[in-house]
Amino acid sequence: MKFSGLTMLGAASLLATLLASTAFADVTVHVLRPEVPNTEKAYHQKMVADFEKSHPGVDIAFEYIANEAYKQKLTTLLQSDQKPDLIFSWAGGVLAQQAKAGVLQDISASVTSDWSASIANAGLSAFTIDGKVYGMPVNASDVVFWTNLDLAKKAGVDPESIKTWDDFLAAVKKAKEAGVTPIMVGGKDKWPLHFYYGYLWVREAGKDGMAAAMGGKGDGFAAAPFVKAGEDFKNLVDLQPFEPGFMDTTFEQATGQFGDGKALFHLMGDWEYGTEKQNSVSGKGIPDDKLGTIRFPAVQGGAGEATDTFGGINGYAVIAGAPPEAVEFLKYMTDAENQKLAGAQGLFIPIAKGVDESIANPFFRKMSEALAVSKFHQIFLDQALGSDVGATVTDVAADLAQGVVTPEAAAKTVQDAWSMR
Amino acid sequence: MKMTELAAPGLAPSIRSRGRFTSQTSALLLMLPPALVLFTLFVALPLFDAAYYSLFKWDGYGTPTDFIGLDNFKQALGHAVFWQAVRNTLIVLAVSVFVQLPIALGLALLIYEKTPANTLFRLIFFLPFILAEVASGLIWSFVFDGNTGVAAALFHALGMEPVFILADRHWAFAAITLVVVWKYFGFHMMIYIAALQGVPKEMLEAARLEGAGRWAIVRHVQVPMIASAIGVSVFFSIVGSLQLFDVVIPLTNGGPSNSTHTIVTYLYTFGLTRTRIGFGSAVGVMLFVAAVAFAVLYQRQISKGSRS
Amino acid sequence: MNAFRFLPALGKAAVLLVFTGFVLGPLTVAVFGGFKTNGELRVNPFGIPQQWDFEFYAAMLGDPAFWRYMGNSLIISLLTVFLTLIVSAAAAYVFAQIRFLGSRMMQAYLLAGLVFPFATAILPLFIKVRDLGLLDSYWAVILPQTAFGLSLSIMLFKTFFEQLPKDLFEAAHVEGCGYVRFFWQFTLPLSTPILATVGVFVFVQSWNNFLLPLVVINSRELFTWPLGMMQFRGEYLSEWNRTLAFISLTILPAVAFFIAAQKYIVAGLTGGAVKG
């Protein structure tokens, strides 16, 4: 034998895998999603292992690609013969676009009443388009003002007392007088700025106002509440509250600098908790006892409730032609036990009902409670309004933040894009 | 070209023997089709497709069905950001031709001779061209950063408040043109060097013997001798400017408030990333038509110049 | 060397050094950045690293995925260069040497690609590649890249071929050498400088291409390095030092390729051909 043992071993194992994949795995479910931290990958792997154990003949393959590349690829990928079976989705208008194009699968028939009953309503409706269910949510995210308590003390600001937009503006003034940068924002990415504009929309227009605008009633997004929201935002911008050069600061840089203790407030979603630590110079960020969160304040005379929330609902959409096992696995991911586990590990805010108790991270728990009492949860506008109008909103939010457009013009720009979509 | 006057161009038609004809035919049949097929398949046909898509409102999923005629074109022409992008593209074009090329030519004249030191400089100046656009953008973002960058250090030394160049609507685009020059001048320099080395040494010697100074030689011998290379390089600069895209995206992504778009980043941002494929295609078609018009004019100028 | 010569030499050195600084400044930032901890990178992005941390470069070089990305990019780039040079030199030779009906129209047609922005074509191109069944293969990147490189390469080659001495062909033709054979035996060997120039250009374009591979390649086994870098940045969200180490390493193959080609670019343009 001239062959080395190693080659033989290699050939043998190759043969074995070939045989294995043909003999036992009758079906493979491909899951495609944007990149996540390793802790979350381990969580996925555990689910995959458990599921494969109880479903012989099924292979689940998770594939991760970088966030921006994922968005860029999706349109083309879904039209190739290598399309995945489940894709991560931020719901909203982009999901509607995909449903309209026929690349998604209507799974209404597979959604049993006990399954739908186990999911929070806002979550389920986000994945329902024209009465048809195209996917399922796994987590919700919530946008809050992350607060540096040390700087709050230095500026003489009591974060807990901030209830209205005017209170907030007063706090910003106070911070500036004390030489503290009031707000950190990653303006270069634009979407962090749209959190302000979008939240003010929700506060000024409320659930009914948003629905009316999206339904094209009256002046749509050019109506008074939306102009008023722009004015509220302008009142903040006029105070010059952001860090210097905020338009050349990316979200990653901003969150890192917030972690370095460079500003009092940072309006961001739940993921801020991990990223401000990871991106800070020390790698530790702000210690938990020096970190606070406050709700986005109410506006006087606004139609929205103070309890209304703004954030995301994320889950997975089922692709046309995916095998029933894909839906099966999706159901398994939304299962209460798995959702509890994610909550316990502090990976995200689970969306299954009755799992709040499992959430270990105090900041996440507070958000989960807020989501539970919220009667209206507005999905990020850059997702909710579809890719085109969504980008228009983030654009005008950035223009407002630089004071290069009036609130009226901003509202009109959005409405024009919305009516032309 | 003086050299070719030695050859007899009038000779070719007179000996049109049969052998030459078959030889020509086989060359035609063998050597042209690969280029034509590849080009038609991957450039021309997609261009026609894009022209077709430009008449539809289409998000890229499935097939286009929503026919809207020339609406996409009207929308673009009525969009202030589009005109800003056109302006920016023209600025890049002017800087490329009137700043970048003289620099490239000057450096080429300094280091075209074959010495080890020149080889090293050549490599150094060519490096940015080799570097990926994505990477260049990233590195320059560092340089321009108002908190930690070179710019910041400079302002600090002068005792001024730092300026965030890329966040500044007036300066951001100037910064982009600087990066464009940095990235591409080495490439044009290489074209000139290759051409300068082709200038026969005898001609330079003869000029020297006649007592011509350094500048006279450059002006009256070297530059005229590499005129065709300069033509190629100008054409290149212009075509490159019209298609500038990769450098802008990592630096400013078209911002702040859409003030630094070029035509291609505009069509990419408002067409592709917003899934308005029809709209993006319309902008692409307009760019293509403008570029073809330019190319035809350029060709005319060149042939006029060579006849006079 | 007299005093007259000395001043220009000094001026020349000064000019070259200024430009060297302009070019190398940002590049050293990248190379040094790969040796710094993230914290130091934020505080001291430009200076020499306070302590040389080889960890990030070592991590890259020890990562099989990194080598796979580089290998894929290399295969794709080299094949693109090879194909582009052969196909476009052949076509340019025909245009330069033979007068035939429709020649000018064909040239105009092929030159139209010069002014056709790649980004416009990306979706139709994807559909074309998909319909040809090439998705997720090296050819999905190589063929479109070659096609888009043709216009420019043909233009450069034709300009060059027209400057080659004509009497050489006449002599060869009398000896019974046909067009095709002459192309292989004389034209190409005489064209090393332009082959090198076009080759470097095409290589660099391919090596750094991002948009096309992003759209037509799905499986990670075939990722080119820019896709790998994107992937990598997603995994190490804010670890700039790793990204900079990655970038620094990806410049090397392109530099090596350039140095190899440099020799040919420097080769004499009409080395002895006229004397023959």
Coordinates of C-alpha atoms in Angstrom, one line a residue, chain A residues 72 74-76 78-79 94 97-98 100-101 103 188-190 243-249 253 257 387-395 398-399 402 404 419-421, chain B residues 57-63 75 141-142 144-147 162 164-167 169 249-258 261 268-270 272-277:
Chain A
Q72 CA -28.2 44.1 -0.7
L74 CA -31.9 39.6 -0.7
T75 CA -33.6 40.8 -3.9
T76 CA -31.4 38.8 -6.2
L78 CA -34.7 35.1 -3.6
Q79 CA -34.9 34.9 -7.4
V94 CA -40.1 45.2 3.0
Q97 CA -42.9 43.9 -1.0
Q98 CA -41.6 40.3 -0.9
K100 CA -46.5 41.0 -3.2
A101 CA -43.7 39.7 -5.5
V103 CA -41.4 35.0 -3.2
K188 CA -23.7 59.2 9.2
D189 CA -25.9 56.1 9.2
K190 CA -29.0 58.4 9.2
E243 CA -21.6 65.6 19.7
P244 CA -19.4 67.6 17.3
G245 CA -19.2 66.1 13.8
F246 CA -22.3 63.9 14.4
M247 CA -22.9 63.6 10.7
D248 CA -19.5 61.9 10.3
T249 CA -20.1 59.5 13.1
Q253 CA -18.5 54.9 16.7
Q257 CA -18.2 56.8 22.5
S387 CA -37.1 50.4 1.4
D388 CA -37.8 53.4 -0.7
V389 CA -40.0 55.6 1.5
G390 CA -38.1 54.3 4.6
A391 CA -34.9 55.7 3.1
T392 CA -36.6 58.9 2.4
V393 CA -37.6 59.2 6.0
T394 CA -34.1 58.6 7.3
D395 CA -32.9 61.2 4.8
A398 CA -30.8 63.8 8.8
D399 CA -31.7 67.0 6.9
Q402 CA -28.7 69.6 10.1
V404 CA -31.3 72.3 6.1
S419 CA -47.9 58.7 -2.7
M420 CA -45.5 57.8 -5.5
R421 CA -44.4 54.4 -4.2
Chain B
K57 CA -42.1 51.0 -12.0
W58 CA -40.4 47.9 -10.7
D59 CA -38.9 46.7 -7.4
G60 CA -36.7 44.0 -8.9
Y61 CA -38.9 41.1 -7.8
G62 CA -40.4 38.9 -10.5
T63 CA -40.9 40.6 -13.8
Q75 CA -38.8 62.1 -11.8
S141 CA -12.3 58.2 6.9
F142 CA -9.7 57.8 9.6
F144 CA -10.5 63.0 8.0
D145 CA -11.9 62.1 11.4
G146 CA -12.4 65.3 13.4
N147 CA -11.9 63.5 16.7
P162 CA -11.7 70.7 14.8
F164 CA -15.4 67.4 10.6
I165 CA -14.6 67.5 7.0
L166 CA -16.8 64.6 5.9
A167 CA -19.7 65.9 7.8
R169 CA -21.5 70.1 3.3
I249 CA -19.7 55.0 -0.7
P250 CA -17.3 54.2 2.2
L251 CA -16.3 57.9 2.6
T252 CA -19.7 59.6 2.8
N253 CA -22.2 57.3 1.3
G254 CA -23.5 60.3 -0.6
G255 CA -24.1 62.3 2.6
P256 CA -24.3 64.7 4.4
S257 CA -27.9 65.2 3.2
N258 CA -27.2 63.8 -0.2
H261 CA -23.5 61.9 -4.7
Y268 CA -27.2 53.0 -6.8
T269 CA -28.7 54.7 -3.7
F270 CA -32.0 55.8 -5.2
L272 CA -30.7 49.7 -6.1
T273 CA -30.7 50.1 -2.3
R274 CA -34.3 51.5 -2.4
T275 CA -35.3 48.7 -4.7
R276 CA -36.5 51.1 -7.5
I277 CA -34.8 49.2 -10.3

